[in-house]
PDB file of C-alpha atoms and ligand atoms in Angstrom:
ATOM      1  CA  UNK A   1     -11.482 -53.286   3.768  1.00  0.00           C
ATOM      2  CA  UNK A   2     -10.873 -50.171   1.779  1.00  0.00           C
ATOM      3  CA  UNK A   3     -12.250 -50.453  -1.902  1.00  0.00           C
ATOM      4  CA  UNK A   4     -11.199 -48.837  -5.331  1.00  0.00           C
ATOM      5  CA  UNK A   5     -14.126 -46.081  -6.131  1.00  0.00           C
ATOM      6  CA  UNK A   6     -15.516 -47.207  -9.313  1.00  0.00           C
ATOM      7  CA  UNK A   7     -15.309 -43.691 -11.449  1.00  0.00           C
ATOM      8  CA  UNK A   8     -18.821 -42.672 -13.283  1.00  0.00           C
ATOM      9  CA  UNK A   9     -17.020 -41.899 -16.226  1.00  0.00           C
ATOM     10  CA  UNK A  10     -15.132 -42.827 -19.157  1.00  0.00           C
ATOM     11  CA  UNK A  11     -11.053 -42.767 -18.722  1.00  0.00           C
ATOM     12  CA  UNK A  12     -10.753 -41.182 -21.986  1.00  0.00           C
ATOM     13  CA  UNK A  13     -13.623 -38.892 -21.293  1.00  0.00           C
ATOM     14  CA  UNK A  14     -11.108 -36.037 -19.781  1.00  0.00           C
ATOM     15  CA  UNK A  15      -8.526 -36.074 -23.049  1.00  0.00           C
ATOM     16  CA  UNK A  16      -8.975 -31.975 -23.210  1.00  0.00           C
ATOM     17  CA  UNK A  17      -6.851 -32.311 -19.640  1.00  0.00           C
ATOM     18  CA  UNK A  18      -5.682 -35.593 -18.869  1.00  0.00           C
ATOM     19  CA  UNK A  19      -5.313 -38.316 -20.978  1.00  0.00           C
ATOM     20  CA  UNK A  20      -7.070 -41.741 -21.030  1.00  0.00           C
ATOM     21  CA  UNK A  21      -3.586 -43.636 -20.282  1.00  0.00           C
ATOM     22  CA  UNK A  22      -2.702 -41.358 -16.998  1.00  0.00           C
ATOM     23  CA  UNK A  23      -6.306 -41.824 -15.874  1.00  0.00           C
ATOM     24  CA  UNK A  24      -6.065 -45.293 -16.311  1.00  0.00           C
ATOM     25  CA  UNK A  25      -3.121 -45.725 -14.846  1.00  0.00           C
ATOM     26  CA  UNK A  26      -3.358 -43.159 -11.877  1.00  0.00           C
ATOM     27  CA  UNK A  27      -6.324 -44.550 -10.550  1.00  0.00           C
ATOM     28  CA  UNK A  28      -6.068 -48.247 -11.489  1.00  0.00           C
ATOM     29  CA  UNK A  29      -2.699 -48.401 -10.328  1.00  0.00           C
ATOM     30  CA  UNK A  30      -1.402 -45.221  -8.310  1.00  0.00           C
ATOM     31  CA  UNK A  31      -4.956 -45.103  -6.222  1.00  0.00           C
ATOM     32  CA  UNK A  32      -5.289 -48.968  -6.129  1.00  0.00           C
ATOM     33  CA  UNK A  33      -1.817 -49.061  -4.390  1.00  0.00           C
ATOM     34  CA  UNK A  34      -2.460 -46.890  -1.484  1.00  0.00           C
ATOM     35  CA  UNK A  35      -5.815 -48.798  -0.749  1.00  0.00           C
ATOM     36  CA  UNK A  36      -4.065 -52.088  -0.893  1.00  0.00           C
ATOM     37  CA  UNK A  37      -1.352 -50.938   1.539  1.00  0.00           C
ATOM     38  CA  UNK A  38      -4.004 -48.883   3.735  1.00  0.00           C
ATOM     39  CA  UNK A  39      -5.503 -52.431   3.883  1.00  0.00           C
ATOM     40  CA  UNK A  40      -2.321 -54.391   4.880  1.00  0.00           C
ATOM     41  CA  UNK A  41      -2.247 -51.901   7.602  1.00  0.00           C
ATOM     42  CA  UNK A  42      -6.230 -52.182   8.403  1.00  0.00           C
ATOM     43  CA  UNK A  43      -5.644 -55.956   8.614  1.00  0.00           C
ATOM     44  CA  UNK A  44      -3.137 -56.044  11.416  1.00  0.00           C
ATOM     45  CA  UNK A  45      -4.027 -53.399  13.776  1.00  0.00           C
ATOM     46  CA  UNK A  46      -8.092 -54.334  14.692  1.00  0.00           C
ATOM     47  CA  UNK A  47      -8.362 -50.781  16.390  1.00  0.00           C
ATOM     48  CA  UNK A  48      -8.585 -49.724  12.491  1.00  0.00           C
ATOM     49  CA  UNK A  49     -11.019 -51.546  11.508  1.00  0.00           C
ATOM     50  CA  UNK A  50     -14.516 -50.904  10.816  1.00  0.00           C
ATOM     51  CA  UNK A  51     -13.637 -47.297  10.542  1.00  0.00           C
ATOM     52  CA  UNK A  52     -14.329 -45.278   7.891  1.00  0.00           C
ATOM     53  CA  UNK A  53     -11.571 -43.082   6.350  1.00  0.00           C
ATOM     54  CA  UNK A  54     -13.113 -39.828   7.358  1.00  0.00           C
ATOM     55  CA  UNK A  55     -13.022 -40.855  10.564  1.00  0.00           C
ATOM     56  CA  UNK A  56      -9.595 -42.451  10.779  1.00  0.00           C
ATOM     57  CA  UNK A  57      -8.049 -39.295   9.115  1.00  0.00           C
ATOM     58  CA  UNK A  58     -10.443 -36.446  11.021  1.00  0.00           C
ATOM     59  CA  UNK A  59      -8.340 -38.531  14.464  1.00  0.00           C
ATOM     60  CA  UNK A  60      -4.791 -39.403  13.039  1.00  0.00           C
ATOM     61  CA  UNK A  61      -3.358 -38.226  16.195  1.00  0.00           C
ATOM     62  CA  UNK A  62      -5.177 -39.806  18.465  1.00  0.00           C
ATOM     63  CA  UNK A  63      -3.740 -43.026  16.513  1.00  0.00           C
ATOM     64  CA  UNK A  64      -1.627 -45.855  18.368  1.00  0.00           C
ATOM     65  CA  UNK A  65       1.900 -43.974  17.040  1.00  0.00           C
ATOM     66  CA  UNK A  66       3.289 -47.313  15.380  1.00  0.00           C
ATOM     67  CA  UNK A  67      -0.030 -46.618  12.422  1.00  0.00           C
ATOM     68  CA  UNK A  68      -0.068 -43.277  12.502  1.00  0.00           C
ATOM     69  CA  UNK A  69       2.195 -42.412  10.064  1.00  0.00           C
ATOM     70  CA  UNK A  70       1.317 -45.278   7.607  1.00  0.00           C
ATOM     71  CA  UNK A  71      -2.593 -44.670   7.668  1.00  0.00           C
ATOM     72  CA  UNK A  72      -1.573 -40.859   7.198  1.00  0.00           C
ATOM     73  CA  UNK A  73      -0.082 -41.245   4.216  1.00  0.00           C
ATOM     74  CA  UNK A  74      -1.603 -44.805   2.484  1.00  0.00           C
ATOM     75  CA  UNK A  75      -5.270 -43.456   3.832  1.00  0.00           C
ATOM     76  CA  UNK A  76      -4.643 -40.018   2.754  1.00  0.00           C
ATOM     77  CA  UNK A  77      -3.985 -41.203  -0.331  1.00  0.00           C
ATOM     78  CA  UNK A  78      -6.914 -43.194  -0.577  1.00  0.00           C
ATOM     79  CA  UNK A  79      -9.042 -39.994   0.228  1.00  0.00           C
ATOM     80  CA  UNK A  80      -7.520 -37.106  -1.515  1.00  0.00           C
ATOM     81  CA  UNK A  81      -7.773 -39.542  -4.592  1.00  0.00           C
ATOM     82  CA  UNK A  82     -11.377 -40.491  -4.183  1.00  0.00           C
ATOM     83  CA  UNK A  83     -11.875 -36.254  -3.817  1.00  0.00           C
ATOM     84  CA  UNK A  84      -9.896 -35.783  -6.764  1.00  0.00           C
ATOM     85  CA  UNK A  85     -12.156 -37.984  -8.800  1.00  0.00           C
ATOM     86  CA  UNK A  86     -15.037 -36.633  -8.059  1.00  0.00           C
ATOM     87  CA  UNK A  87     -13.492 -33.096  -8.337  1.00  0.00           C
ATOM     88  CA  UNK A  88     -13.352 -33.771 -12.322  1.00  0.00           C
ATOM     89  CA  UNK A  89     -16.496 -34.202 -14.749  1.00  0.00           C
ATOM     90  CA  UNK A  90     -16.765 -34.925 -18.229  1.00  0.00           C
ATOM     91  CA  UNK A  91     -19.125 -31.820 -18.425  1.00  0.00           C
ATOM     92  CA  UNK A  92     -16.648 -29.675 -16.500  1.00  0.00           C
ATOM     93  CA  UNK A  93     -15.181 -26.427 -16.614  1.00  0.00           C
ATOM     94  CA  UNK A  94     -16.763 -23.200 -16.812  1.00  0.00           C
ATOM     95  CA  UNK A  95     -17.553 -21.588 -13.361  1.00  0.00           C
ATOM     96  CA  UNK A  96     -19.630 -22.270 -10.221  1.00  0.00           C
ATOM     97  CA  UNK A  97     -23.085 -20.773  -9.794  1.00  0.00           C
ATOM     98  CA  UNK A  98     -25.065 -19.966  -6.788  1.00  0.00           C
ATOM     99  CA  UNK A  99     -23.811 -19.680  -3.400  1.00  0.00           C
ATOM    100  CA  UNK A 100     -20.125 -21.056  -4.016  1.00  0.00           C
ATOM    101  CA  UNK A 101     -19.916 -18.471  -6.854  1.00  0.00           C
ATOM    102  CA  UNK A 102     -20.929 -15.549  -4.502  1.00  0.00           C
ATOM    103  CA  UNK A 103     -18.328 -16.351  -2.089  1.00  0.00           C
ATOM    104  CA  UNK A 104     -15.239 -16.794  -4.549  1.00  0.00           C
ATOM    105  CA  UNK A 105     -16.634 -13.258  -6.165  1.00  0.00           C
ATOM    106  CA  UNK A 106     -16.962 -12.013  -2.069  1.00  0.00           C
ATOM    107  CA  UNK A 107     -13.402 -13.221  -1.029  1.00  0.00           C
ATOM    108  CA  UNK A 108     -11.591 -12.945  -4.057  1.00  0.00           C
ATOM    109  CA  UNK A 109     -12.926 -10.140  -5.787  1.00  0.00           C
ATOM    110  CA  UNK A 110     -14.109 -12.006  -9.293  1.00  0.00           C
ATOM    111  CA  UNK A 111     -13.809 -15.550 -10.126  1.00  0.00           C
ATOM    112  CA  UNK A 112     -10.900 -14.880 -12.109  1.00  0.00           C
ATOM    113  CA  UNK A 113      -8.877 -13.711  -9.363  1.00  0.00           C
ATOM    114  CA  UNK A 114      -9.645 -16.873  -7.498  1.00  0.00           C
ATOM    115  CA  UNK A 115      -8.269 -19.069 -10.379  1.00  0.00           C
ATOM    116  CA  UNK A 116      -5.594 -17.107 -10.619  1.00  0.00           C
ATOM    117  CA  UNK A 117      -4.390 -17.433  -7.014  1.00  0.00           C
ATOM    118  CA  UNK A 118      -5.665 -21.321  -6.529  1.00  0.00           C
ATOM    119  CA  UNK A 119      -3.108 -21.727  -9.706  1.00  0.00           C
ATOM    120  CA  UNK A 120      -0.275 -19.538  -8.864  1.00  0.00           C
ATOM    121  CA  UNK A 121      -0.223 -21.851  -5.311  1.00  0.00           C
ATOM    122  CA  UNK A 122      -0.732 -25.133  -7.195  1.00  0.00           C
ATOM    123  CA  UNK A 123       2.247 -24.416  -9.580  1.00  0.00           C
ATOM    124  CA  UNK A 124       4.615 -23.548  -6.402  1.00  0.00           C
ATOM    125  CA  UNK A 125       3.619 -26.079  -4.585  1.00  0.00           C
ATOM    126  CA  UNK A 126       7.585 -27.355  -3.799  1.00  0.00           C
ATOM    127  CA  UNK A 127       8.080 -31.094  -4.589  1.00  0.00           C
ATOM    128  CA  UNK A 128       4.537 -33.461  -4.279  1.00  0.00           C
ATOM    129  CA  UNK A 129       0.748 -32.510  -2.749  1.00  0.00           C
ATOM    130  CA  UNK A 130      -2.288 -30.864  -3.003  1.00  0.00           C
ATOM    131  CA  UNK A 131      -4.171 -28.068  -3.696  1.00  0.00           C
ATOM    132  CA  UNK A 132      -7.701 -27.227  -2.144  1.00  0.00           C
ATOM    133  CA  UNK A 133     -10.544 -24.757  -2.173  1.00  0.00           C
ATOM    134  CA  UNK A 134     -12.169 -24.981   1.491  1.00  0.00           C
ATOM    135  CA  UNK A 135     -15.797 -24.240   2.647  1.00  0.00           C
ATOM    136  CA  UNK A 136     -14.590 -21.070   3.810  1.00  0.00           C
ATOM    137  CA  UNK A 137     -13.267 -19.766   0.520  1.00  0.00           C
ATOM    138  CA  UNK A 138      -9.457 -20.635   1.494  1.00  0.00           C
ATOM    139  CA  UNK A 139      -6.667 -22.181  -0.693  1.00  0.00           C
ATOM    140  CA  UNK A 140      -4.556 -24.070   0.990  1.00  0.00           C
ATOM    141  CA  UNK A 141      -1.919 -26.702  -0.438  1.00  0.00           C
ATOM    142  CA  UNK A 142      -0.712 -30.116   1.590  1.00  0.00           C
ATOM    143  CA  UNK A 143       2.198 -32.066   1.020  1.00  0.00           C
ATOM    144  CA  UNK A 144       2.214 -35.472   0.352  1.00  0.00           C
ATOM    145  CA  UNK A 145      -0.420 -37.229   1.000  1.00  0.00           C
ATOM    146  CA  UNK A 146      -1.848 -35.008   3.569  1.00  0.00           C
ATOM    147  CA  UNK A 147      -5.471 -34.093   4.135  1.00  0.00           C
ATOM    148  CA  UNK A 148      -7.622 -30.977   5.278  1.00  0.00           C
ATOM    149  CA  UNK A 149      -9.641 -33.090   7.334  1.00  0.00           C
ATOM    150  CA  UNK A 150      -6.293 -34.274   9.539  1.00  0.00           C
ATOM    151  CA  UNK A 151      -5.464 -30.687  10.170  1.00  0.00           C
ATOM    152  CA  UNK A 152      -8.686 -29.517  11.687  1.00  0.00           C
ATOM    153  CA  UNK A 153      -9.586 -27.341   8.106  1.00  0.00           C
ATOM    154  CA  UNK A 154     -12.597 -26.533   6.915  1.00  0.00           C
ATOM    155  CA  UNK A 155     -14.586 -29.243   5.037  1.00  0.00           C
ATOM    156  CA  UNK A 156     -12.813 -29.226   1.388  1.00  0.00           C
ATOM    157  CA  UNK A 157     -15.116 -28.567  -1.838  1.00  0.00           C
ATOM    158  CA  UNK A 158     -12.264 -29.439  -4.567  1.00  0.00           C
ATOM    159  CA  UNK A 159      -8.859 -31.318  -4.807  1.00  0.00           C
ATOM    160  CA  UNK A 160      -5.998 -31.182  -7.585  1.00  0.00           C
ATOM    161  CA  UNK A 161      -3.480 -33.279  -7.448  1.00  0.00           C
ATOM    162  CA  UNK A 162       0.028 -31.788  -8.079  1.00  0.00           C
ATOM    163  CA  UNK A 163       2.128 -35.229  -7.805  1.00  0.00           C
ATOM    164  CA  UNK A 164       4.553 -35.684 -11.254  1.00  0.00           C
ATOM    165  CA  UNK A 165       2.057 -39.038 -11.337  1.00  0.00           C
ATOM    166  CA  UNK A 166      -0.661 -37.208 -12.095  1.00  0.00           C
ATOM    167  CA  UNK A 167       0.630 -35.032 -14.965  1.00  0.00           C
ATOM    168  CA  UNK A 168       4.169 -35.884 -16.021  1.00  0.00           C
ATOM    169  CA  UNK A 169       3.224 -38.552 -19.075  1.00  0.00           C
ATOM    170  CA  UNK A 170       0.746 -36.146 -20.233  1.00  0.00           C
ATOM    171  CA  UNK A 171       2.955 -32.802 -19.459  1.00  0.00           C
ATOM    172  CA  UNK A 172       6.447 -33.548 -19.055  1.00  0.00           C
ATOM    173  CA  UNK A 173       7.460 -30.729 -16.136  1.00  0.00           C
ATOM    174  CA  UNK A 174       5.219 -28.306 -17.039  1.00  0.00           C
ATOM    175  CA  UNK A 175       2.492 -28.515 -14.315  1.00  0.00           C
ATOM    176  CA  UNK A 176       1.364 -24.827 -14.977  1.00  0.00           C
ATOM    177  CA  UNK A 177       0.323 -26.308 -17.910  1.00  0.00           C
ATOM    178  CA  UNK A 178      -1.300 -29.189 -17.025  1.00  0.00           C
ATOM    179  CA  UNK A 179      -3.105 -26.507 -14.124  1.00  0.00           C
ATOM    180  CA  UNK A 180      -4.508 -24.099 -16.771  1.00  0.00           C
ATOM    181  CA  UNK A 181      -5.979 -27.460 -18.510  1.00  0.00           C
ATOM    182  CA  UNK A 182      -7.543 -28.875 -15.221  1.00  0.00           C
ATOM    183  CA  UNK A 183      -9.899 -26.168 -15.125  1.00  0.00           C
ATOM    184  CA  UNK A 184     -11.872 -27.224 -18.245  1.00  0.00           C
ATOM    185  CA  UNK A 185     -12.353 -30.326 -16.543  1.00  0.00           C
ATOM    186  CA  UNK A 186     -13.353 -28.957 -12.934  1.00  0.00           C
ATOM    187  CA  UNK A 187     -17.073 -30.253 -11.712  1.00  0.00           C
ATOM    188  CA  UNK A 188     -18.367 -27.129 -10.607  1.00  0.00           C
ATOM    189  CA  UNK A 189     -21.532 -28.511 -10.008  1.00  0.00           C
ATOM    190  CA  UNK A 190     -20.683 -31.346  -7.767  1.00  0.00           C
ATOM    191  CA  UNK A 191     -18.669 -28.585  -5.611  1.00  0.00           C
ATOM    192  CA  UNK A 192     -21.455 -25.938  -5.123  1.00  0.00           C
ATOM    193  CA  UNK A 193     -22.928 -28.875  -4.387  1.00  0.00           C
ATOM    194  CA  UNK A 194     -20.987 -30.044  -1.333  1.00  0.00           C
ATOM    195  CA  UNK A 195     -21.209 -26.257  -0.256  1.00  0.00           C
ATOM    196  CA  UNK A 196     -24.825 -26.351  -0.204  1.00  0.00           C
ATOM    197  CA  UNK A 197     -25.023 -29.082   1.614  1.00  0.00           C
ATOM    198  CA  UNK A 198     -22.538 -28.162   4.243  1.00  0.00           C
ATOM    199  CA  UNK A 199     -24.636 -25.084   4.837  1.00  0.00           C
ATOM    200  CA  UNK A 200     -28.095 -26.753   4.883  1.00  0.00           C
ATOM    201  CA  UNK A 201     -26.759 -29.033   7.797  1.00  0.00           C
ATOM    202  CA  UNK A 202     -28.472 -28.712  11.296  1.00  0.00           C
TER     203      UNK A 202
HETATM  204 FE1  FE2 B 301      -2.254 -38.913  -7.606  1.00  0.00          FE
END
């Protein structure tokens, strides 16, 4: 059974983004509900279970059809929210170092450039999804709950989530603002991080 990530920080440690009453409520409740119908799911189809969701998303189509579409969208919501959380720090913002800042400054000409592009996509993203920065440097957005890892892309280093949940209390229906405020709050560190280690595999 698929479990509620316990967050390793405060909810009202992100106020200079997102307030302590959408984090609250976004991952107690918005999260929490795709895991608990993920799990109704995981409960009556045994072929699920004992899966993790990596590996139940990374072979969606290779799914019995009658689950496909449920664990698409109730387990890709349980993943791109678990990315999210762990896309945000109390100690974020600022820019990445290292290796992951090399190949923004490579592909995108300065880091700058690359905000300016992941944001410009985020903000047209048409109705509810995602926005991602991929090992390989590329933005890409999904809709809906949809995942990198279901469409063959490159291992994703950092999520934001563009859904009215995640913003409207706080923002009303400005998400470009609620975008240009997400990046003091962007763990930099954990994402060079999951480059690094992507590279260092065997
Ligand atoms: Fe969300």
């Amino acid at each position: 059974m698929f479990k509620l990530p316990i967050l390793d920080y405060g909810y009202d440690s992100m106020s200079r983004s997102i307030s302590e009453g959408v984090m609250k409520l976004h991952h107690d409740k918005h999260h929490q509900a795709y895991i608990d119908k993920l799990n109704i799911i995981v409960d009556a189809n045994p072929i699920l279970q004992g899966r993790d969701i990596d590996d139940l998303l990374s072979n969606i189509d290779s799914l019995p059809e009658p689950v496909r579409l449920g664990v698409r969208n109730m387990g890709g919501g349980h993943y791109n929210h678990s990315f999210f959380w762990k896309s945000i720090s109390p100690d974020g913002g600022g820019e990445p170092s290292g290796d992951l800042a090399e190949l923004l400054k490579t592909k995108y000409g300065s880091f700058q450039k690359f905000v300016d592009e992941f944001t410009a996509k985020s903000v047209s993203l048409f109705g509810s999804g995602w926005a991602w920065l991929l090992s390989n440097g590329d933005i890409i957005t999904t809709l809906n709950q949809d995942t990198p890892i279901s469409i063959g892309a490159s291992s994703p280093l950092l999520c934001l989530d563009v859904w009215e949940h995640a913003y409207y209390l706080d923002y009303k229906n400005r998400r470009d603002e609620y975008v240009k405020s997400w990046w003091g709050i962007v763990d930099w560190e954990s994402a060079s991080n999951r480059y690094t280690n992507l590279h260092n595999k065997p």
